[in-house]
PDB file of C-alpha atoms in Angstrom:
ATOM      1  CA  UNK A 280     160.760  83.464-179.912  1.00 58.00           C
ATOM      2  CA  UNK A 281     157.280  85.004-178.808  1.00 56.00           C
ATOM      3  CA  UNK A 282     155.274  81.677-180.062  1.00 59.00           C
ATOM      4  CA  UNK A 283     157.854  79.845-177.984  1.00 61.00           C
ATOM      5  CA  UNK A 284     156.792  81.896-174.797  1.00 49.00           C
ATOM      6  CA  UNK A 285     153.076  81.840-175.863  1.00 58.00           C
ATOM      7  CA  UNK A 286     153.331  77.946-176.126  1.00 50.00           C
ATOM      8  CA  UNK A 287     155.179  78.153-172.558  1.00 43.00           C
ATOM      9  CA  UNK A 288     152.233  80.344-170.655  1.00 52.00           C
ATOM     10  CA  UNK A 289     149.692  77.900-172.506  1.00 51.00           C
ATOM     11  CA  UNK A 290     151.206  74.857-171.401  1.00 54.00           C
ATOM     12  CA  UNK A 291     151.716  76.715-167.637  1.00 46.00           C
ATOM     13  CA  UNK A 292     147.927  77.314-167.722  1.00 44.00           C
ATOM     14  CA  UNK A 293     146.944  74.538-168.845  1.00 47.00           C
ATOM     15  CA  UNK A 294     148.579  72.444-165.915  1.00 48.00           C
ATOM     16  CA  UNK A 295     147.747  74.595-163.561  1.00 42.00           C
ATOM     17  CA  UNK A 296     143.844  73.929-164.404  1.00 46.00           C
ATOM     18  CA  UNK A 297     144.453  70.363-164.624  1.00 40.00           C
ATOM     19  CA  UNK A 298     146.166  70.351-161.110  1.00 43.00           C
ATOM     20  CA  UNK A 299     143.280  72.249-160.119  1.00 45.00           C
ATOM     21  CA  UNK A 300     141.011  69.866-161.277  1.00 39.00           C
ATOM     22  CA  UNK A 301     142.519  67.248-160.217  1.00 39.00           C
ATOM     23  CA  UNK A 302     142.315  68.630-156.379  1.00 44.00           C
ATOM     24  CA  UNK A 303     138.910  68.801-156.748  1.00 42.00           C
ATOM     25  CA  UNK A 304     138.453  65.211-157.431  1.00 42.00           C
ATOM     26  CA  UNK A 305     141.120  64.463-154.111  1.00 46.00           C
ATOM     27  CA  UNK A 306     138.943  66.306-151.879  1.00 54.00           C
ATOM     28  CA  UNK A 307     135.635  64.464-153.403  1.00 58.00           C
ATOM     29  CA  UNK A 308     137.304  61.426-152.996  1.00 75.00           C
ATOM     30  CA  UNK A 309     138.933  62.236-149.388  1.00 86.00           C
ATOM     31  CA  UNK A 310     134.930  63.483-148.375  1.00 86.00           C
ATOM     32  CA  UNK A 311     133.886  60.294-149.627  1.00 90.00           C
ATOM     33  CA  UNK A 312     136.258  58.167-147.439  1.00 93.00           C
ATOM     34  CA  UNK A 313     135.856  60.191-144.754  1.00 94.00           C
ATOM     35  CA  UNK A 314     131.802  59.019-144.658  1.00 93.00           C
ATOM     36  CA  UNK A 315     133.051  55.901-145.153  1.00 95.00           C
ATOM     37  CA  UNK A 316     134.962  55.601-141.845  1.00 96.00           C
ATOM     38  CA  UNK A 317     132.676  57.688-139.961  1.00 96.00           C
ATOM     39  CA  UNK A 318     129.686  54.951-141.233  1.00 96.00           C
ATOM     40  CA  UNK A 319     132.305  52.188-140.884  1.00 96.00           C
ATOM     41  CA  UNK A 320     133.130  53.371-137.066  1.00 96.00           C
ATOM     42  CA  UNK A 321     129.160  54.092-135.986  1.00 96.00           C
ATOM     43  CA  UNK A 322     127.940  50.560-137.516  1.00 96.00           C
ATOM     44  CA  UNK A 323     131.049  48.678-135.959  1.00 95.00           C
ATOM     45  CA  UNK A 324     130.338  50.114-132.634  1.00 94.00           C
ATOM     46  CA  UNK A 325     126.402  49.541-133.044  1.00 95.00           C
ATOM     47  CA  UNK A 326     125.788  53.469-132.894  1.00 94.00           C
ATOM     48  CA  UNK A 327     122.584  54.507-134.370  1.00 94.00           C
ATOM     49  CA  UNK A 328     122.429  57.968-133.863  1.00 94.00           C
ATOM     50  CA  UNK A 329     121.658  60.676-136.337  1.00 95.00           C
ATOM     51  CA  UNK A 330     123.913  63.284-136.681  1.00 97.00           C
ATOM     52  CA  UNK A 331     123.033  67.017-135.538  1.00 97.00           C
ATOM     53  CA  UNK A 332     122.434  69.584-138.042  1.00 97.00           C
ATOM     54  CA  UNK A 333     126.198  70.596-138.627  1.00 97.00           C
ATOM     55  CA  UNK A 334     127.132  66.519-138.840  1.00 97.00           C
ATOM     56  CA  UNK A 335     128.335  66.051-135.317  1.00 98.00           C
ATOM     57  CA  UNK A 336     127.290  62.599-133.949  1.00 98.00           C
ATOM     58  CA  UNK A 337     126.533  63.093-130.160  1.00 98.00           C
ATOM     59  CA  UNK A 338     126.236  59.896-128.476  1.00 98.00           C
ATOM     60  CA  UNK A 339     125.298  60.261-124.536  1.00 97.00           C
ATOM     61  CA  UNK A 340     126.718  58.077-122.065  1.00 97.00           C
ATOM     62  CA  UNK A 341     125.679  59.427-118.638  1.00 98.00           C
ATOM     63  CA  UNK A 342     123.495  62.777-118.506  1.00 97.00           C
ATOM     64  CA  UNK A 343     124.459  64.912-115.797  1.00 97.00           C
ATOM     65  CA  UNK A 344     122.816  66.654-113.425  1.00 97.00           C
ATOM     66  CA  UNK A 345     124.363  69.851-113.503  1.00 96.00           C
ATOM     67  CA  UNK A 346     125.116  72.900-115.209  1.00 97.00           C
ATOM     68  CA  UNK A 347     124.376  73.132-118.985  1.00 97.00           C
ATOM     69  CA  UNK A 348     127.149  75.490-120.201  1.00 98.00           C
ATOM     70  CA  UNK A 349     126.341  77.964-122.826  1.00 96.00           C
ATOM     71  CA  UNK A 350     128.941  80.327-124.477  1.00 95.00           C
ATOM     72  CA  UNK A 351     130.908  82.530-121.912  1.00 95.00           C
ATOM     73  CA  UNK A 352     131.096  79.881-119.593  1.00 97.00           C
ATOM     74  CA  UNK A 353     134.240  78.288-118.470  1.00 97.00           C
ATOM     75  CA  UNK A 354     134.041  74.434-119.091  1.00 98.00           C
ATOM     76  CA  UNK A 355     136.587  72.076-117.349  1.00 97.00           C
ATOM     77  CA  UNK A 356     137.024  68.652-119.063  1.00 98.00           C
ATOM     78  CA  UNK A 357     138.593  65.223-119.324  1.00 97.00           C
ATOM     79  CA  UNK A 358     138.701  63.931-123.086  1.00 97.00           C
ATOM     80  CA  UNK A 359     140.259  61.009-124.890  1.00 96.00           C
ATOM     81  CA  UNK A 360     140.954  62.014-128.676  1.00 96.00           C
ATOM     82  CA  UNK A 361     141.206  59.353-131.108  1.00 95.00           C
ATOM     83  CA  UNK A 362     141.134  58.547-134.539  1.00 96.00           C
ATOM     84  CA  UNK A 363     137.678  55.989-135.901  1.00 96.00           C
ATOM     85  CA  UNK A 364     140.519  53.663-137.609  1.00 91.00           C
ATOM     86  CA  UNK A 365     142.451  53.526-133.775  1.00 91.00           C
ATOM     87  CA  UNK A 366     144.752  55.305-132.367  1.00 93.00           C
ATOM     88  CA  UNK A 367     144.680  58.274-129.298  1.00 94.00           C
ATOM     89  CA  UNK A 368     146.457  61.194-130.239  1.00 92.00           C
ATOM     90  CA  UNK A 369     145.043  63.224-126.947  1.00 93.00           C
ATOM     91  CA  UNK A 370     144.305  62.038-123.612  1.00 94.00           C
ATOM     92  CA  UNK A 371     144.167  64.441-120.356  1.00 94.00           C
ATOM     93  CA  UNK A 372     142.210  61.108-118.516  1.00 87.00           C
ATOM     94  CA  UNK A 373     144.332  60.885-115.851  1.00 88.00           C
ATOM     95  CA  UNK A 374     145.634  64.175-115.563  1.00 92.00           C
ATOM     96  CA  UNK A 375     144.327  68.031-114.959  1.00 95.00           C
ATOM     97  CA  UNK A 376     140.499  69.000-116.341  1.00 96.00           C
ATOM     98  CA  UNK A 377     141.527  71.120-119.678  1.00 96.00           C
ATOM     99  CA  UNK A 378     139.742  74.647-119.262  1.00 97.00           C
ATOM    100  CA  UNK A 379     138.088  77.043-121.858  1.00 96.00           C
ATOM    101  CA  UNK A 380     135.596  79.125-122.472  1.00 96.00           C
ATOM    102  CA  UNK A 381     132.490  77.755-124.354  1.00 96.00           C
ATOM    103  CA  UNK A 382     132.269  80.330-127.870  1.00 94.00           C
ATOM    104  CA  UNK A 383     135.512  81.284-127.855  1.00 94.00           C
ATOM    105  CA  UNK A 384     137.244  79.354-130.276  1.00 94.00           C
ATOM    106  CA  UNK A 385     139.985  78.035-128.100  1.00 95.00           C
ATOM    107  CA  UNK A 386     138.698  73.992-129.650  1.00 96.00           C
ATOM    108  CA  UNK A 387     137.534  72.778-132.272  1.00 96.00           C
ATOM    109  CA  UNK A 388     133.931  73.420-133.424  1.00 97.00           C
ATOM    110  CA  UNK A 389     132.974  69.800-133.110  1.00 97.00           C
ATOM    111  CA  UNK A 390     133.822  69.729-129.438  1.00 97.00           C
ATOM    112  CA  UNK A 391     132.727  73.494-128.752  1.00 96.00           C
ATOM    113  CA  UNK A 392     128.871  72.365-130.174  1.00 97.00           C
ATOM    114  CA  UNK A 393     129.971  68.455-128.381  1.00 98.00           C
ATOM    115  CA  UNK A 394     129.886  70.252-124.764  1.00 97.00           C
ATOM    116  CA  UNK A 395     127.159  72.670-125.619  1.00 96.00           C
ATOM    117  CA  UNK A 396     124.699  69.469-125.295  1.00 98.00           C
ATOM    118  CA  UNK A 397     125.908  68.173-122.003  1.00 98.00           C
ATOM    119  CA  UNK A 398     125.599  69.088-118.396  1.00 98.00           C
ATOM    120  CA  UNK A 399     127.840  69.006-115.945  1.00 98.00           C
ATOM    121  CA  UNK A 400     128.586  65.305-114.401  1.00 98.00           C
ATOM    122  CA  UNK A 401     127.739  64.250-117.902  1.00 98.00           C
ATOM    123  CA  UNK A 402     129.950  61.909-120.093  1.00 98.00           C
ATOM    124  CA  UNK A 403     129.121  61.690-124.099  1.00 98.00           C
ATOM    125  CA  UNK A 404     131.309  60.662-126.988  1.00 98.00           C
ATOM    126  CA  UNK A 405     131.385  63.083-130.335  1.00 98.00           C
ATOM    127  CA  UNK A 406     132.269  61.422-133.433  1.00 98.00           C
ATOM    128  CA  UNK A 407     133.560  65.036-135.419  1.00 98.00           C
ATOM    129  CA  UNK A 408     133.653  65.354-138.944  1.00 97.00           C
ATOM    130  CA  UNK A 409     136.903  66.675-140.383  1.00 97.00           C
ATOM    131  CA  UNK A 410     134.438  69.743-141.196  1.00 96.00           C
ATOM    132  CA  UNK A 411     134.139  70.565-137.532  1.00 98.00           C
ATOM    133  CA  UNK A 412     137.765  69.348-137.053  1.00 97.00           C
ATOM    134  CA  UNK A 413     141.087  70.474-138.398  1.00 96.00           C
ATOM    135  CA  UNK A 414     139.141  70.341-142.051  1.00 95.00           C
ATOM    136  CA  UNK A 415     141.441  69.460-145.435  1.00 93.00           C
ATOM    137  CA  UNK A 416     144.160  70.563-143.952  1.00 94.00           C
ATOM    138  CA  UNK A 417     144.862  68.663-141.175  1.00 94.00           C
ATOM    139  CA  UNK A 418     146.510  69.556-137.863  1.00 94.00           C
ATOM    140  CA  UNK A 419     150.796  68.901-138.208  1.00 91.00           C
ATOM    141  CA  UNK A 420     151.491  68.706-134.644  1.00 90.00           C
ATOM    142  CA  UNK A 421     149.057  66.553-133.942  1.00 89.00           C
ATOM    143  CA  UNK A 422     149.694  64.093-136.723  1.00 91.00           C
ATOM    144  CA  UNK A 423     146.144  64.272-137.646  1.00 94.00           C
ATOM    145  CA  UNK A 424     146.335  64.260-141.888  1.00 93.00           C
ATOM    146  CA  UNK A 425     143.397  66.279-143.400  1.00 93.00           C
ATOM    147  CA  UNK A 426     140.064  65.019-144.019  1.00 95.00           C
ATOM    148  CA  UNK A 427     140.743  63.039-140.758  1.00 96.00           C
ATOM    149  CA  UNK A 428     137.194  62.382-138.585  1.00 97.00           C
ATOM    150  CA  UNK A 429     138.038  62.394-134.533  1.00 97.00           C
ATOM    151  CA  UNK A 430     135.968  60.827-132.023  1.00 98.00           C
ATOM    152  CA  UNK A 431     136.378  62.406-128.035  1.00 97.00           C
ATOM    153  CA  UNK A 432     135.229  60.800-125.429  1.00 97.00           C
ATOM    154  CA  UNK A 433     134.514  63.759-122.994  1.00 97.00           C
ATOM    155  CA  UNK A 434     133.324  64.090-119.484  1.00 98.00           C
ATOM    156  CA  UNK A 435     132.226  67.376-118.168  1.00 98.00           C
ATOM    157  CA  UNK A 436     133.515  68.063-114.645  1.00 97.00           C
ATOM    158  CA  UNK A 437     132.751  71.769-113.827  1.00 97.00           C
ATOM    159  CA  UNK A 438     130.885  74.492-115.604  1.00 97.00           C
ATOM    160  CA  UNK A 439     131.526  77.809-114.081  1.00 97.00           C
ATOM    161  CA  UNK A 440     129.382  80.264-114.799  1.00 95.00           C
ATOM    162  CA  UNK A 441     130.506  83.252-117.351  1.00 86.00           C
ATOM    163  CA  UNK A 442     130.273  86.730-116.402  1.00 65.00           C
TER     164      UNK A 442
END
């Protein structure tokens, strides 16, 4: 009876380090195709940019004239959210300016760093990394699956100073 139970725990442990292994492999390979689309997406839509530091791709449309904001200012935006294989799953376009305060965590950190470049008037497009997204994860309500890269199209309307 206790070799029976020993052989039991061993075989538990032992699956539970191959299923651990074998997640490690998923998320290489999910990293992997996530480059892939992000490449595919910048060299279909002849976008030679270099990616910042963290590996957000910051592609300018319009510069603006305004404001810069910097964290504890209130930013007020339009965006289109979308995924680099097609699809929007946001869009506020034709609608009210989303507001939140730059630092605060209230976005992602994609599109947090994304407006910390721009000034207002200005109109960019981030292509985020599921890093500076909704990670492995993914985000449920959104339908975005983890390891998902997001591009935004994002104007900034109003900057208002923080206190």
């Amino acid at each position: 009876m206790r070799n029976r139970f020993i052989a039991v725990i061993n075989i538990f442990l032992a699956s539970l380090m191959l299923s651990g292994l074998v997640s490690c492999f998923k998320d290489i390979n999910s990293e992997e195709r996530e480059m892939q689309i992000i490449d595919n997406f910048l060299k279909n839509n002849d976008i030679d940019t270099e990616p910042t530091e963290s590996g957000l791709y910051y592609i300018e449309f319009i510069e603006g004239t305004g404001a810069q904001p910097v964290a504890g200012d209130t930013v007020e935006i339009f965006y289109k959210g979308y995924f680099l294989t097609g699809g929007v799953f946001v869009n506020n376009l034709h609608s009210d300016p989303y507001r939140f305060a730059v630092g605060s965590g209230a976005v992602i950190e994609g599109l947090d760093e994304g407006i910390s470049y721009m000034k207002e008037g200005g109109e960019a497009m981030l292509v985020v990394p599921s890093s500076l997204a909704y990670g492995s994860e993914g985000n449920y309500y959104l339908g975005i699956a983890g390891y998902t890269p997001l591009a935004f199209e994002i104007i900034l309307d109003k900057v208002i100073p923080g206190l």
